[in-house]
Coordinates of C-alpha atoms in Angstrom, one line a residue:
M75 CA 306.4 13.5 170.9
A76 CA 306.6 17.2 170.9
N77 CA 309.8 17.1 168.8
S78 CA 308.2 15.0 166.1
G79 CA 305.0 15.0 164.1
I80 CA 303.0 13.8 161.2
V81 CA 303.6 14.5 157.5
L82 CA 300.4 14.1 155.5
V83 CA 301.2 13.4 151.8
G84 CA 298.7 13.1 149.0
P85 CA 297.4 14.6 145.8
P86 CA 295.2 17.6 145.7
G87 CA 291.8 16.6 147.0
S88 CA 293.0 13.8 149.2
G89 CA 292.0 15.5 152.4
K90 CA 295.3 16.8 153.8
T91 CA 294.0 20.1 155.1
S92 CA 290.8 18.6 156.5
I93 CA 292.7 15.8 158.3
G94 CA 295.3 18.3 159.5
L95 CA 292.5 20.5 161.0
A96 CA 291.0 17.4 162.6
L97 CA 294.4 16.5 164.1
G98 CA 294.6 20.1 165.3
V99 CA 291.5 19.4 167.4
R100 CA 293.3 16.4 168.8
G101 CA 296.1 18.6 170.1
Y102 CA 298.5 18.8 167.2
W103 CA 300.0 22.0 165.9
F104 CA 298.7 22.6 162.4
E105 CA 298.5 25.6 160.2
D106 CA 296.8 25.8 156.8
R107 CA 299.9 27.1 155.0
E108 CA 298.3 26.8 151.6
A109 CA 295.6 29.4 152.4
A110 CA 298.3 31.6 154.0
L111 CA 300.4 31.4 150.8
V112 CA 297.4 32.4 148.6
T113 CA 296.7 35.3 150.9
Q114 CA 300.4 36.4 151.2
Y115 CA 301.0 36.4 147.4
G116 CA 297.5 37.8 146.5
S117 CA 296.9 35.1 143.8
I118 CA 297.8 31.7 142.8
E119 CA 299.5 33.1 139.7
E120 CA 301.7 35.4 141.7
F121 CA 302.7 32.6 144.0
R122 CA 303.7 30.4 141.0
R123 CA 305.8 33.3 139.7
Q124 CA 307.7 33.4 142.9
K125 CA 307.4 29.7 143.8
T126 CA 311.1 28.9 144.5
E127 CA 311.4 31.8 147.0
A128 CA 307.9 31.3 148.4
V129 CA 308.5 27.6 149.1
A130 CA 312.0 28.3 150.7
R131 CA 310.3 30.9 153.0
L132 CA 307.5 28.4 153.8
H133 CA 310.0 25.7 154.8
A134 CA 312.1 28.1 156.9
G135 CA 309.0 29.5 158.7
F136 CA 307.6 26.0 159.4
L137 CA 310.9 24.8 160.9
E138 CA 311.2 27.9 163.0
A139 CA 307.6 27.6 164.3
M140 CA 307.9 23.8 164.7
R141 CA 310.9 24.2 167.0
A142 CA 309.0 26.9 169.1
E143 CA 305.8 24.9 169.4
P144 CA 305.7 22.4 172.2
R145 CA 303.2 20.1 170.6
P146 CA 303.5 17.4 167.9
W147 CA 303.2 19.0 164.5
V148 CA 301.4 18.2 161.3
Y149 CA 302.8 19.2 157.9
E150 CA 300.8 18.7 154.7
S151 CA 302.4 18.3 151.3
T152 CA 301.8 16.9 147.8
A153 CA 305.5 16.0 148.1
L154 CA 306.0 16.4 144.3
T155 CA 308.2 19.5 144.5
E156 CA 308.8 19.2 148.2
R157 CA 310.0 15.6 148.2
D158 CA 313.4 16.5 149.7
F159 CA 311.8 18.6 152.5
V160 CA 309.3 15.8 153.3
A161 CA 312.2 13.3 153.6
R162 CA 314.1 15.8 155.8
L163 CA 311.1 16.1 158.1
R164 CA 310.8 12.4 158.3
E165 CA 314.5 11.7 158.9
A166 CA 315.8 14.7 160.9
F167 CA 312.6 15.6 162.9
G168 CA 310.9 12.2 163.5
G169 CA 308.2 12.8 161.0
F170 CA 305.6 10.0 160.7
A171 CA 304.9 9.9 157.0
V172 CA 301.3 9.2 156.0
R173 CA 300.2 8.6 152.4
L174 CA 296.6 9.6 151.9
E175 CA 295.1 7.5 149.1
V176 CA 292.1 8.5 147.1
P177 CA 290.6 7.5 143.7
V178 CA 290.9 10.1 141.0
E179 CA 287.1 10.4 140.7
T180 CA 286.9 11.4 144.4
T181 CA 289.8 13.8 144.0
A182 CA 287.9 15.5 141.0
G183 CA 284.7 15.8 143.1
R184 CA 286.5 17.3 146.1
I185 CA 288.3 19.8 143.9
A186 CA 285.1 20.8 142.2
N187 CA 283.5 21.6 145.5
R188 CA 286.4 23.8 146.8
E189 CA 285.9 27.5 147.3
P190 CA 287.6 29.4 144.4
G191 CA 291.0 30.9 145.1
G192 CA 291.7 29.2 148.5
N193 CA 293.9 26.4 147.2
L194 CA 297.0 26.3 145.0
T195 CA 295.5 23.5 142.8
N196 CA 291.9 24.0 141.6
D197 CA 292.3 23.3 137.9
Q198 CA 289.8 20.5 137.2
S199 CA 291.1 20.0 133.7
L200 CA 294.4 18.9 135.1
T201 CA 293.0 16.6 137.9
R202 CA 293.6 13.2 136.1
V203 CA 297.1 14.2 134.9
Q204 CA 298.1 15.5 138.3
W205 CA 296.6 12.6 140.2
Q206 CA 298.7 10.2 138.1
A207 CA 301.9 12.2 138.5
F208 CA 301.4 12.2 142.3
T209 CA 300.6 8.5 142.4
D210 CA 303.7 7.7 140.3
A211 CA 305.9 9.8 142.5
Y212 CA 304.7 8.2 145.7
E213 CA 305.7 4.7 144.5
G214 CA 309.4 5.6 145.2
M215 CA 308.8 7.2 148.6
S216 CA 308.8 5.6 152.0
F217 CA 305.7 5.9 154.2
D218 CA 304.8 4.7 157.7
L219 CA 301.1 4.5 157.1
S220 CA 298.8 4.5 154.0
V221 CA 295.1 5.4 154.5
A222 CA 292.3 5.4 152.0
T223 CA 290.3 8.6 152.7
E224 CA 287.3 7.8 150.5
G225 CA 284.3 6.9 152.6
R226 CA 285.9 8.2 155.8
T227 CA 285.4 11.5 157.5
P228 CA 288.5 13.7 158.3
K229 CA 287.8 13.0 162.0
E230 CA 287.9 9.2 161.4
V231 CA 291.1 9.4 159.4
A232 CA 292.7 11.7 162.1
A233 CA 291.8 9.1 164.8
V234 CA 293.6 6.4 162.8
V235 CA 296.6 8.5 162.1
D236 CA 296.9 9.8 165.7
G237 CA 296.7 6.2 167.0
A238 CA 299.3 4.9 164.6
F239 CA 301.6 7.9 165.4
R240 CA 301.3 7.5 169.1
S241 CA 301.8 3.7 168.8
R242 CA 305.0 4.3 166.8
K243 CA 306.3 6.8 169.3
A244 CA 305.6 4.5 172.2
A245 CA 307.7 1.8 170.6
P246 CA 310.6 3.7 169.0
T247 CA 312.9 0.7 169.0
Q248 CA 311.4 -0.8 165.9
A249 CA 314.3 -1.5 163.5
A250 CA 312.5 -0.5 160.3
P251 CA 309.3 1.4 159.7
R252 CA 306.3 -0.9 159.4
V253 CA 303.8 0.2 156.8
M254 CA 300.2 0.0 157.9
R255 CA 297.7 0.1 155.1
L256 CA 294.1 0.9 155.7
Q257 CA 292.1 0.6 152.5
G258 CA 288.5 0.7 151.3
P259 CA 285.5 2.1 153.0
R260 CA 285.2 1.7 156.8
P261 CA 283.2 -1.3 158.0

């Protein structure tokens, strides 16, 4: 399992970072790269000016660290501009792709409660437009698991994702990925 990991995909406010941190507590290697990018470039605007170069460096740094880290890894992405990289992580590195589903109202609320300047996407006026763009983009992507995050804590979602990932790794002979879909609030 150390050579593979989990790719968390979802729109801003879907819980990628919180779930990644919860998976970190469960023994996965996870770094909040979004916060590191904001710090490295000094502002969201400066990151956007240098986005092509910044994302290329991010990918190279992640791949280098992933190979050096002996634990399963977690990578978070909106997968809009990183769609090819997400596919590469899945295909070349045994990535278990997880789609985090969240209603637009929940996304808006979560973004409204973020600390200013810590995320690359905090513009509430664009929330609905962005949420729809991400939702549309995910329809053409392949996922191993889809999880609704509304009504669940990051710790609960991390437990589900971890269990599904471990189950998949224990039975690698499956011919095709089986999509598991967990929706709605927990019982």
